[in-house]
Amino acid sequence: MRVKALVIRILKQFKRDKRTMALLILAPILVLSMLYLVFGDDDYSPRIGLVDIPEEIADQIDLSEAEITYYDEESSAYQDVEEQNLDAYLTIEANQPSITLEGSDPVINSAVLNWMQEAFEPLTGQSSSQLDATFIHGNEDMRHFDYFGPVLLGFFIFFFVFLISGVSFLRERTRGTLERLLSSPLRKWEIVMGYVIGFGLFTIIQATIISTYSIFVLGMMMEGTYIYVLLITLFLSFSALTLGILLSSFAHNELQMIQFIPIVIVPQLFFSGLFNLETISGWVSWIGPLTPLYYAADALRNVMVRGLGFEHIYIQLLVLLSFSVVFVVMNIIVLRQHRRV
Amino acid sequence: MKILLVRGVKKLDKNGKVISVKGVYKNYGKQTVLEGIDLDVTKGEIFGLLGPSGAGKTTLVKQLVGLEEASSGEVFLFDEKQPSLSLIEQIGYMAQSDALYTELSARENLEFFVSLYNLTKQERKERIKAVMKVVDLEDAMDKIVAKYSGGMKRRLSLAIAMLHEPQILILDEPTVGMDPILRKSIWESFNALKESGVTIIVTTHVMDEAEKCDRLGMIRNGKLIAIGSVDELKETAGVDNLELAFLKFGGEQHAS
């Protein structure tokens, strides 16, 4: 089969180009390791639910610095936390306050706990160190790296796959081999599929190594099933490589391919959940849902931090797949400018 | 040379023309690159396109291959309008750039390109061996292409164009960078291919190479200024070499 010939050739080229292979695997590992070593703190106003709190107590606690919602039933508060409409909820039993946190974002966790301490100061006259905190996901020891990790993992895989696949397809065009492929019986879809499969096989290896390193060497938080992480990163790689190939058609040389990074790659990082999406200005917040990384980051976080199962990632996987399909179709259309049939 | 018929021999049109270019114009925006090209090529002919660089040779050749489409006018191969997928397997195209995967060896390049055609394993092996013999690169088969000289790359590129035994070979400046001995042997193999019924289109800007073609089309500024056999052209122009003939035909635009 002709696609197979193309796949074999791409893999052979990879084997020869050891530096590119190393870049695809080692660079993300290097950057993730550095980020692991260097990470800072933030400020955030938590969303707190008050469940059936006696009025005389509610009057005495300091409710400023937080968005407060009132609940009658603990179950409905719990549900809102699960759906991430709420960061935590407070119950009081036998005069003993107890807080339940969503828990997956360490920035929010510390904001909630800090708020609690300050809020109960007027009531108890002391910092409530005996505070009873429950985490639905994650725990008190979770580091920022654990929360950002999944996004960064997705980002670096996306970034390097995009760059390398884009540059190789660009080279195919600039050195004339694309023209030669198009003057052979290869169909346009076969060319695109050959690239998707050839690079796909390689990105399976890449995504596996990087995920494994992040989880087992850097100790990135991993609550869910490892195979789901691989599945998500693989789907993300497909969208990255089809996008890379597509955009390479609009570049005339390698430098112009690099110029896509600030336009296409960096914004994805900003809008994919690395920074709290609710603090982003409304007039740019629509960008997130248009980027593949947004869905991959959400799915990765669901698996790695929240330990959720397949029912919480399949929609994201479908969206990522749709991105790839759209990019493939656009690739085939773009190739028509080289050969109409 | 044995002819493998990939999809059967294509029908010639009633006049035995393999290629028919009819009133082709090509514009890129406001720039006109080809201006009313009409020409026919008969089966088993070596047809040369002679002209300086920038004259529109490559653009014309790409219309023949089907990689570009005319702004107006039509190109027929075997009575079928280009671009057409069914024509592709009948054409061997060698572009001006070498179009090789330089990080791979010659063998790997050949194996890749030959596997794009419907040939059996045995046929593939035979074809690779045969074309490398023609271009005299048998000894450099397993060398990485990046280590090839310019002339060697050109020859490998030519070998790839001949790989699937196409009935039409379209070669854009095939012998650039080759030494005279090799050039001579390449032309001998062109003649052998021609004897077996293959039609060859060659572009060149070198006069002595143009002399070897059965017929020539002279191109200048996107126009076909003359067409005919070498002797016919010299005779019509009333001169005894091609260079003078070219100047004469292009004379009205030429100041000197």
XYZ file of C-alpha atoms in Angstrom:
597
model
C 0.000 0.000 0.000
C 1.249 3.440 -0.884
C 0.508 4.970 2.514
C 2.648 2.267 4.085
C 5.555 3.192 1.816
C 5.244 6.793 2.959
C 5.102 5.759 6.619
C 8.199 3.586 6.312
C 10.084 6.386 4.607
C 9.169 8.921 7.314
C 10.277 6.517 10.049
C 13.563 5.897 8.239
C 14.134 9.637 8.038
C 13.500 9.898 11.754
C 16.040 7.205 12.396
C 18.651 9.169 10.466
C 17.809 12.512 12.047
C 18.776 11.703 15.614
C 18.875 15.327 16.639
C 15.263 15.952 15.750
C 14.286 12.774 17.511
C 16.139 13.921 20.594
C 14.526 17.350 20.425
C 11.070 15.838 20.338
C 11.705 13.755 23.417
C 14.409 15.441 25.463
C 13.371 19.077 25.102
C 9.944 18.629 26.743
C 11.565 16.565 29.497
C 14.162 19.248 30.093
C 11.650 22.089 30.226
C 9.227 20.190 32.424
C 12.059 19.386 34.822
C 13.042 23.028 35.002
C 9.472 24.137 35.620
C 9.250 21.526 38.322
C 12.175 23.159 40.075
C 10.986 26.742 39.643
C 7.422 27.450 40.680
C 5.703 30.355 42.462
C 2.410 31.405 44.180
C -0.780 33.390 43.400
C -3.868 35.233 44.767
C -7.466 34.157 44.354
C -10.896 34.904 45.868
C -12.560 31.549 46.591
C -16.162 30.546 45.932
C -17.555 29.149 49.144
C -20.877 27.477 49.819
C -22.465 27.722 53.271
C -24.596 24.684 54.058
C -27.331 25.170 56.621
C -25.302 27.502 58.853
C -27.184 28.885 61.892
C -27.729 32.591 61.407
C -26.065 33.611 64.632
C -22.854 31.975 63.535
C -23.071 33.244 59.955
C -23.370 36.781 61.302
C -20.159 36.426 63.172
C -17.915 35.030 60.478
C -16.144 37.354 58.108
C -17.667 36.626 54.681
C -15.727 39.238 52.755
C -12.952 38.157 50.371
C -15.100 35.275 49.107
C -18.068 34.601 46.852
C -20.699 33.117 49.100
C -23.585 30.860 48.082
C -26.109 29.479 50.576
C -27.342 25.883 50.524
C -29.914 23.966 52.523
C -28.700 20.532 51.602
C -25.127 19.298 51.730
C -25.742 17.087 48.691
C -26.485 20.018 46.366
C -23.383 21.863 47.589
C -21.331 18.736 47.006
C -22.678 18.500 43.503
C -21.715 22.096 42.715
C -18.219 21.442 43.972
C -17.984 18.362 41.807
C -19.084 20.407 38.796
C -16.549 23.055 39.716
C -19.111 25.800 40.218
C -17.906 26.016 43.769
C -14.441 25.690 45.287
C -15.513 24.462 48.729
C -18.433 24.319 51.130
C -18.702 24.818 54.834
C -20.812 22.867 57.290
C -21.091 23.234 61.051
C -21.841 20.277 63.224
C -21.815 20.425 66.973
C -20.263 23.884 66.785
C -17.352 22.385 64.873
C -16.841 23.949 61.407
C -15.753 21.598 58.695
C -14.844 22.421 55.118
C -14.931 20.251 52.017
C -12.702 21.349 49.102
C -12.714 20.450 45.437
C -8.985 20.211 45.918
C -7.454 19.829 42.478
C -5.963 23.329 42.239
C -3.372 24.060 44.939
C -3.764 27.825 44.411
C -7.452 27.572 45.224
C -6.804 25.161 48.074
C -4.516 27.515 49.892
C -6.820 30.460 49.144
C -9.769 28.583 50.671
C -7.855 27.511 53.741
C -6.444 30.990 54.281
C -9.902 32.469 53.936
C -11.260 30.006 56.494
C -8.678 30.959 59.046
C -9.403 34.654 58.669
C -13.176 34.193 58.504
C -13.392 32.347 61.778
C -11.048 34.633 63.664
C -13.877 36.969 64.892
C -15.828 33.924 66.082
C -13.197 31.961 67.896
C -10.762 34.717 68.555
C -8.022 32.438 67.461
C -6.831 30.934 64.247
C -8.707 27.724 63.788
C -5.878 25.312 63.495
C -8.168 22.495 64.558
C -10.082 23.095 61.300
C -11.491 19.978 59.748
C -10.770 19.991 55.979
C -11.797 17.311 53.513
C -10.508 17.155 49.951
C -12.685 15.648 47.261
C -9.708 15.496 44.917
C -6.061 15.933 45.635
C -4.827 16.792 49.108
C -3.192 19.472 51.157
C 0.264 18.491 50.002
C -0.505 19.061 46.360
C 2.009 21.380 44.718
C 1.424 23.871 41.931
C 3.403 21.671 39.686
C 0.840 18.944 40.160
C -1.933 21.200 38.956
C -0.047 22.843 36.098
C 1.729 19.640 35.213
C -0.996 18.149 33.050
C -1.329 21.389 31.047
C 2.410 21.663 30.569
C 2.691 18.018 29.649
C 0.107 18.550 26.930
C 1.622 21.836 25.859
C 5.140 20.593 25.273
C 3.984 17.550 23.407
C 1.811 19.782 21.237
C 4.534 22.348 20.688
C 7.256 20.003 19.519
C 5.065 17.772 17.419
C 3.642 20.862 15.710
C 7.056 22.257 14.978
C 8.715 19.091 13.740
C 5.838 17.875 11.586
C 5.381 21.355 10.141
C 9.044 21.697 9.283
C 9.279 18.241 7.715
C 6.285 18.864 5.507
C 7.631 22.282 4.628
C 10.896 20.651 3.613
C 8.977 18.192 1.488
C 7.594 21.187 -0.354
C 10.717 23.349 -0.596
C 13.030 20.621 -1.820
C 10.549 19.540 -4.469
C 9.743 16.062 -3.232
C 6.122 17.030 -2.654
C 5.894 17.883 -6.327
C 7.404 14.532 -7.134
C 4.913 12.771 -4.858
C 2.140 14.631 -6.621
C 3.445 13.515 -9.986
C 3.174 9.917 -8.753
C -0.092 7.999 -8.377
C -0.230 8.960 -4.685
C -3.573 10.488 -3.828
C -3.606 13.671 -1.814
C -5.322 11.995 1.138
C -2.691 9.273 1.043
C 0.052 11.848 1.435
C -1.655 13.426 4.421
C -2.494 10.045 5.972
C 1.069 8.841 5.448
C 2.276 11.794 7.437
C -0.346 11.361 10.124
C 0.492 7.678 10.594
C 4.259 8.041 10.262
C 4.439 10.868 12.747
C 1.666 9.293 14.776
C 3.763 6.177 15.388
C 6.631 8.306 16.509
C 4.500 10.506 18.741
C 3.162 7.411 20.505
C 6.721 6.749 21.617
C 7.326 10.400 22.412
C 4.133 10.871 24.409
C 4.760 7.656 26.322
C 8.282 8.609 27.306
C 7.376 12.142 28.338
C 4.284 11.127 30.303
C 6.137 8.314 32.002
C 8.993 10.612 32.941
C 6.656 13.307 34.289
C 4.643 10.883 36.371
C 7.221 8.439 37.596
C 10.408 10.504 37.723
C 9.155 14.015 38.457
C 6.382 12.528 40.568
C 3.640 14.524 38.889
C 0.324 13.806 40.554
C -1.364 10.799 39.026
C -4.713 9.781 40.452
C -6.301 8.179 37.414
C -5.457 5.551 34.858
C -2.126 5.882 33.092
C -3.424 4.569 29.775
C -5.925 7.468 29.586
C -3.048 9.927 29.830
C -1.411 8.240 26.868
C -4.671 8.277 24.967
C -5.182 12.005 25.541
C -1.603 12.949 24.674
C -1.813 10.829 21.533
C -5.006 12.521 20.367
C -3.436 15.877 21.155
C -0.369 14.955 19.097
C -2.572 14.134 16.134
C -4.151 17.579 16.252
C -0.693 19.140 16.607
C 0.763 17.307 13.664
C -2.169 17.907 11.338
C -2.143 21.590 12.285
C 1.623 21.731 11.765
C 1.344 20.242 8.300
C -1.507 22.594 7.455
C 0.271 25.757 8.554
C 3.492 24.717 6.833
C 1.672 25.374 3.558
C 1.633 29.028 4.504
C 5.326 29.218 5.323
C 8.099 29.625 2.763
C 10.956 28.539 4.968
C 11.796 27.185 8.398
C 12.004 30.633 9.949
C 8.457 31.416 8.884
C 7.402 28.175 10.523
C 8.977 29.428 13.749
C 6.962 32.625 13.368
C 3.793 30.639 13.943
C 4.854 29.876 17.503
C 3.833 33.203 19.086
C 0.646 33.281 17.003
C -0.557 29.719 17.253
C 1.257 28.026 20.094
C 1.781 30.503 22.905
C -1.845 31.731 23.101
C -2.967 28.140 23.596
C -0.887 28.002 26.730
C -2.526 31.129 28.113
C -6.051 30.015 27.430
C -5.835 26.340 28.228
C -6.089 26.510 31.981
C -2.522 27.156 33.012
C -3.871 30.434 34.352
C -7.253 30.490 35.970
C -9.723 30.777 33.120
C -12.191 32.852 35.160
C -9.731 35.644 35.722
C -9.168 36.070 31.970
C -10.841 39.166 30.475
C -14.157 38.371 28.870
C -13.207 39.703 25.478
C -10.451 37.142 24.941
C -11.874 34.197 26.882
C -13.552 32.802 23.743
C -10.112 31.887 22.410
C -9.679 28.929 24.770
C -12.429 26.699 23.392
C -11.009 27.170 19.888
C -7.688 25.584 20.778
C -6.967 21.842 20.994
C -4.857 22.274 24.112
C -7.870 23.594 26.040
C -9.592 20.226 25.751
C -6.471 18.145 26.230
C -5.542 20.060 29.389
C -9.020 19.625 30.812
C -9.019 15.895 30.074
C -5.494 15.411 31.411
C -6.395 17.214 34.608
C -9.533 15.132 35.012
C -7.453 11.981 34.834
C -4.240 13.001 36.557
C -5.506 15.269 39.334
C -9.124 14.276 39.784
C -8.668 10.603 39.024
C -11.791 10.531 36.891
C -12.605 7.816 34.393
C -13.288 7.565 30.692
C -16.754 9.143 30.925
C -15.022 12.405 31.872
C -12.597 12.485 28.961
C -14.372 11.025 25.969
C -15.974 14.313 24.952
C -12.585 16.042 25.015
C -11.115 13.167 23.019
C -13.881 13.538 20.456
C -13.250 17.264 20.176
C -9.519 16.646 19.679
C -10.323 14.076 17.026
C -12.624 16.560 15.274
C -9.826 19.122 15.238
C -7.565 16.572 13.533
C -10.222 15.614 11.009
C -10.867 19.254 10.130
C -7.132 19.898 9.755
C -6.708 16.802 7.555
C -9.536 17.888 5.279
C -8.088 21.393 5.045
C -4.691 19.866 4.257
C -6.160 17.945 1.361
C -7.857 21.096 0.109
C -4.603 23.055 0.349
C -2.802 20.339 -1.618
C -5.233 20.974 -4.452
C -3.311 24.100 -5.301
C -0.437 21.805 -6.299
C -2.518 19.270 -8.184
C -6.222 19.669 -8.805
C -7.010 15.951 -9.193
C 14.545 -1.934 -22.407
C 11.496 -3.956 -21.389
C 8.328 -1.920 -21.181
C 6.079 -2.610 -18.227
C 2.575 -1.583 -18.946
C 1.150 -0.372 -15.701
C -2.308 0.407 -16.931
C -2.111 -0.641 -20.538
C -1.011 1.490 -23.437
C -2.976 4.687 -23.797
C -4.605 5.396 -27.102
C -2.926 7.929 -29.336
C -5.109 10.516 -30.964
C -5.926 10.100 -34.649
C -2.826 11.953 -35.791
C -0.489 9.859 -33.631
C 0.151 12.746 -31.262
C 1.143 11.870 -27.739
C 1.051 15.438 -26.489
C -1.114 18.271 -27.758
C -0.829 21.756 -26.320
C -3.617 24.004 -27.571
C -3.511 27.758 -27.122
C -2.129 27.708 -23.601
C -1.858 30.958 -21.679
C -0.638 31.131 -18.114
C -0.871 34.196 -15.913
C 0.305 34.739 -12.374
C -1.686 37.745 -11.382
C -0.875 40.380 -13.987
C 2.273 38.648 -15.142
C 1.887 36.539 -18.276
C 4.286 33.604 -18.255
C 2.997 31.653 -21.246
C 1.439 33.328 -24.211
C -0.502 31.203 -26.653
C 1.561 28.035 -26.806
C 0.565 25.511 -29.476
C 2.571 22.386 -30.043
C 2.268 18.690 -30.781
C 4.637 15.886 -29.941
C 4.535 12.539 -31.738
C 5.120 9.167 -30.165
C 8.751 8.120 -29.858
C 10.080 11.604 -30.375
C 12.692 13.473 -28.371
C 11.298 16.956 -28.216
C 13.479 19.750 -26.855
C 12.333 22.996 -25.315
C 15.123 25.502 -25.783
C 15.219 28.872 -24.149
C 16.947 31.026 -21.572
C 16.000 30.715 -17.905
C 12.847 32.610 -17.134
C 11.459 31.990 -20.609
C 8.633 29.819 -19.280
C 10.040 26.335 -19.985
C 9.388 25.016 -16.498
C 5.906 26.500 -16.416
C 5.075 24.815 -19.715
C 6.509 21.519 -18.533
C 4.385 21.661 -15.370
C 1.281 22.051 -17.493
C 2.257 18.843 -19.282
C 2.789 16.972 -16.029
C -0.492 18.251 -14.597
C 1.022 20.067 -11.649
C -0.250 23.376 -12.912
C -3.240 24.345 -14.951
C -3.380 26.730 -17.850
C -5.209 30.023 -17.337
C -6.720 29.369 -20.737
C -6.132 26.734 -23.376
C -5.822 22.983 -22.988
C -3.196 20.282 -22.673
C -3.956 16.783 -23.961
C -1.886 13.671 -23.388
C -3.023 10.554 -25.243
C -6.198 12.412 -26.130
C -6.991 12.921 -22.450
C -7.139 16.342 -20.884
C -4.643 17.179 -18.157
C -4.762 17.201 -15.176
C -5.939 13.612 -14.961
C -5.086 10.928 -12.436
C -5.142 8.185 -15.039
C -2.360 9.922 -16.958
C -0.029 10.188 -14.001
C 1.337 6.650 -14.227
C 2.249 7.217 -17.871
C 4.489 10.155 -17.036
C 7.949 10.200 -15.548
C 8.747 13.691 -14.352
C 12.099 15.033 -13.346
C 11.910 18.530 -11.934
C 14.606 21.160 -11.979
C 15.271 20.603 -8.291
C 16.530 17.167 -7.430
C 13.630 16.261 -5.144
C 15.470 13.614 -3.162
C 15.376 12.629 0.482
C 18.958 13.512 1.236
C 19.069 11.853 4.653
C 18.282 8.502 3.036
C 20.474 6.332 0.838
C 19.919 6.105 -2.912
C 18.450 2.645 -2.475
C 15.994 3.882 0.143
C 14.921 6.722 -2.133
C 14.373 4.332 -5.021
C 12.569 1.793 -2.866
C 10.246 4.499 -1.626
C 9.395 5.924 -5.019
C 9.037 2.552 -6.722
C 6.602 1.386 -4.067
C 4.232 4.182 -5.079
C 3.512 2.234 -8.257
C 1.678 -1.035 -8.654
C 4.615 -3.328 -9.285
C 5.467 -6.727 -7.879
C 8.403 -7.132 -5.533
C 10.453 -8.780 -8.257
C 9.647 -6.036 -10.760
C 10.629 -3.389 -8.256
C 14.003 -4.969 -7.688
C 14.623 -5.282 -11.411
C 13.543 -1.716 -12.083
C 15.815 -0.278 -9.393
C 18.761 -2.205 -10.769
C 17.985 -1.249 -14.372
C 17.630 2.506 -13.825
C 20.722 2.732 -11.656
C 22.641 1.016 -14.418
C 21.454 3.603 -16.934
C 22.690 6.492 -14.808
C 25.827 4.582 -13.777
C 25.257 4.808 -10.046
C 25.222 1.087 -9.218
C 28.276 1.439 -6.997
C 26.800 4.319 -4.996
C 23.531 2.533 -4.278
C 23.900 2.486 -0.498
C 25.506 5.867 -0.104
C 23.533 8.531 1.759
C 22.306 11.029 -0.833
C 23.572 13.988 1.201
C 27.069 12.739 0.357
C 26.359 12.682 -3.382
C 27.834 15.306 -5.702
C 25.510 17.604 -7.641
C 25.825 15.527 -10.799
C 25.161 12.301 -8.941
C 21.998 13.734 -7.421
C 20.869 14.796 -10.877
C 21.426 11.260 -12.156
C 19.603 9.683 -9.244
C 16.747 12.070 -9.846
C 16.663 10.983 -13.489
C 16.752 7.332 -12.424
C 13.693 7.884 -10.241
C 11.816 9.491 -13.128
C 12.422 6.368 -15.233
C 11.626 3.963 -12.420
C 8.099 3.003 -13.433
C 8.866 2.836 -17.157
C 6.599 5.685 -18.138
C 5.570 6.162 -21.749
C 6.339 9.854 -21.531
C 9.448 11.210 -19.852
C 9.343 14.897 -19.027
C 12.768 16.098 -17.971
C 13.458 19.628 -16.806
C 17.154 20.356 -17.424
C 18.191 16.724 -16.879
C 21.908 16.908 -17.544
C 22.915 20.009 -15.570
C 26.147 19.386 -13.693
C 27.057 16.196 -15.539
C 30.389 15.681 -17.219
C 30.447 15.299 -21.037
C 31.125 11.553 -20.959
C 28.206 10.885 -18.700
C 26.021 13.303 -20.626
C 26.796 11.348 -23.743
C 25.841 8.059 -22.127
C 22.633 9.539 -20.730
C 21.697 10.691 -24.223
C 22.432 7.216 -25.539
C 19.930 5.843 -23.084
C 17.415 8.504 -24.130
C 17.795 7.257 -27.681
C 17.372 3.661 -26.529
C 14.179 4.612 -24.689
C 12.990 6.441 -27.761
C 13.557 3.317 -29.874
C 11.321 1.397 -27.493
C 8.538 3.918 -28.098
C 8.998 6.288 -25.164
C 8.342 9.946 -25.860
C 10.786 12.341 -24.208
C 10.421 16.052 -23.524
C 13.633 17.745 -22.492
C 14.150 21.356 -21.532
C 17.576 22.842 -21.950
C 19.377 26.101 -22.398
C 22.462 24.424 -23.807
C 22.712 24.549 -27.603
C 24.761 21.392 -28.158
C 22.227 19.412 -26.183
C 19.386 20.920 -28.173
C 21.116 19.664 -31.339
C 20.482 16.096 -30.204
C 16.691 16.483 -30.123
C 14.496 15.271 -32.971
C 12.530 18.465 -32.879
C 12.885 21.694 -30.979
C 10.589 24.368 -29.660
C 12.306 27.677 -29.023
C 10.802 29.627 -26.159
C 11.413 33.223 -25.333
C 9.413 35.468 -22.982
C 6.605 32.932 -22.778
C 6.201 32.645 -26.541
C 7.051 29.770 -28.794
C 9.146 31.633 -31.365
C 9.986 28.679 -33.584
C 9.347 24.978 -33.843
C 10.854 22.270 -36.052
C 13.804 19.928 -36.479
C 17.278 21.310 -35.954
C 17.947 21.387 -39.690
C 14.606 22.997 -40.491
C 15.218 25.721 -37.953
C 18.699 26.470 -39.282
C 17.422 26.487 -42.822
C 14.460 28.785 -42.117
C 16.705 31.188 -40.261
C 19.320 30.929 -42.995
C 22.152 30.335 -40.536
C 24.365 27.346 -39.761
C 24.125 27.098 -36.014
C 21.290 26.975 -33.484
C 22.474 29.889 -31.417
C 22.306 32.210 -34.394
C 18.942 30.738 -35.337
C 17.635 31.424 -31.851
C 18.825 35.026 -32.028
C 17.273 35.425 -35.437
C 13.876 34.046 -34.384
C 13.883 36.142 -31.261
C 15.338 39.052 -33.215
C 12.434 41.450 -33.256
C 12.610 41.838 -29.458
C 16.359 41.735 -29.379
C 18.305 44.983 -29.486
C 21.772 43.616 -30.268
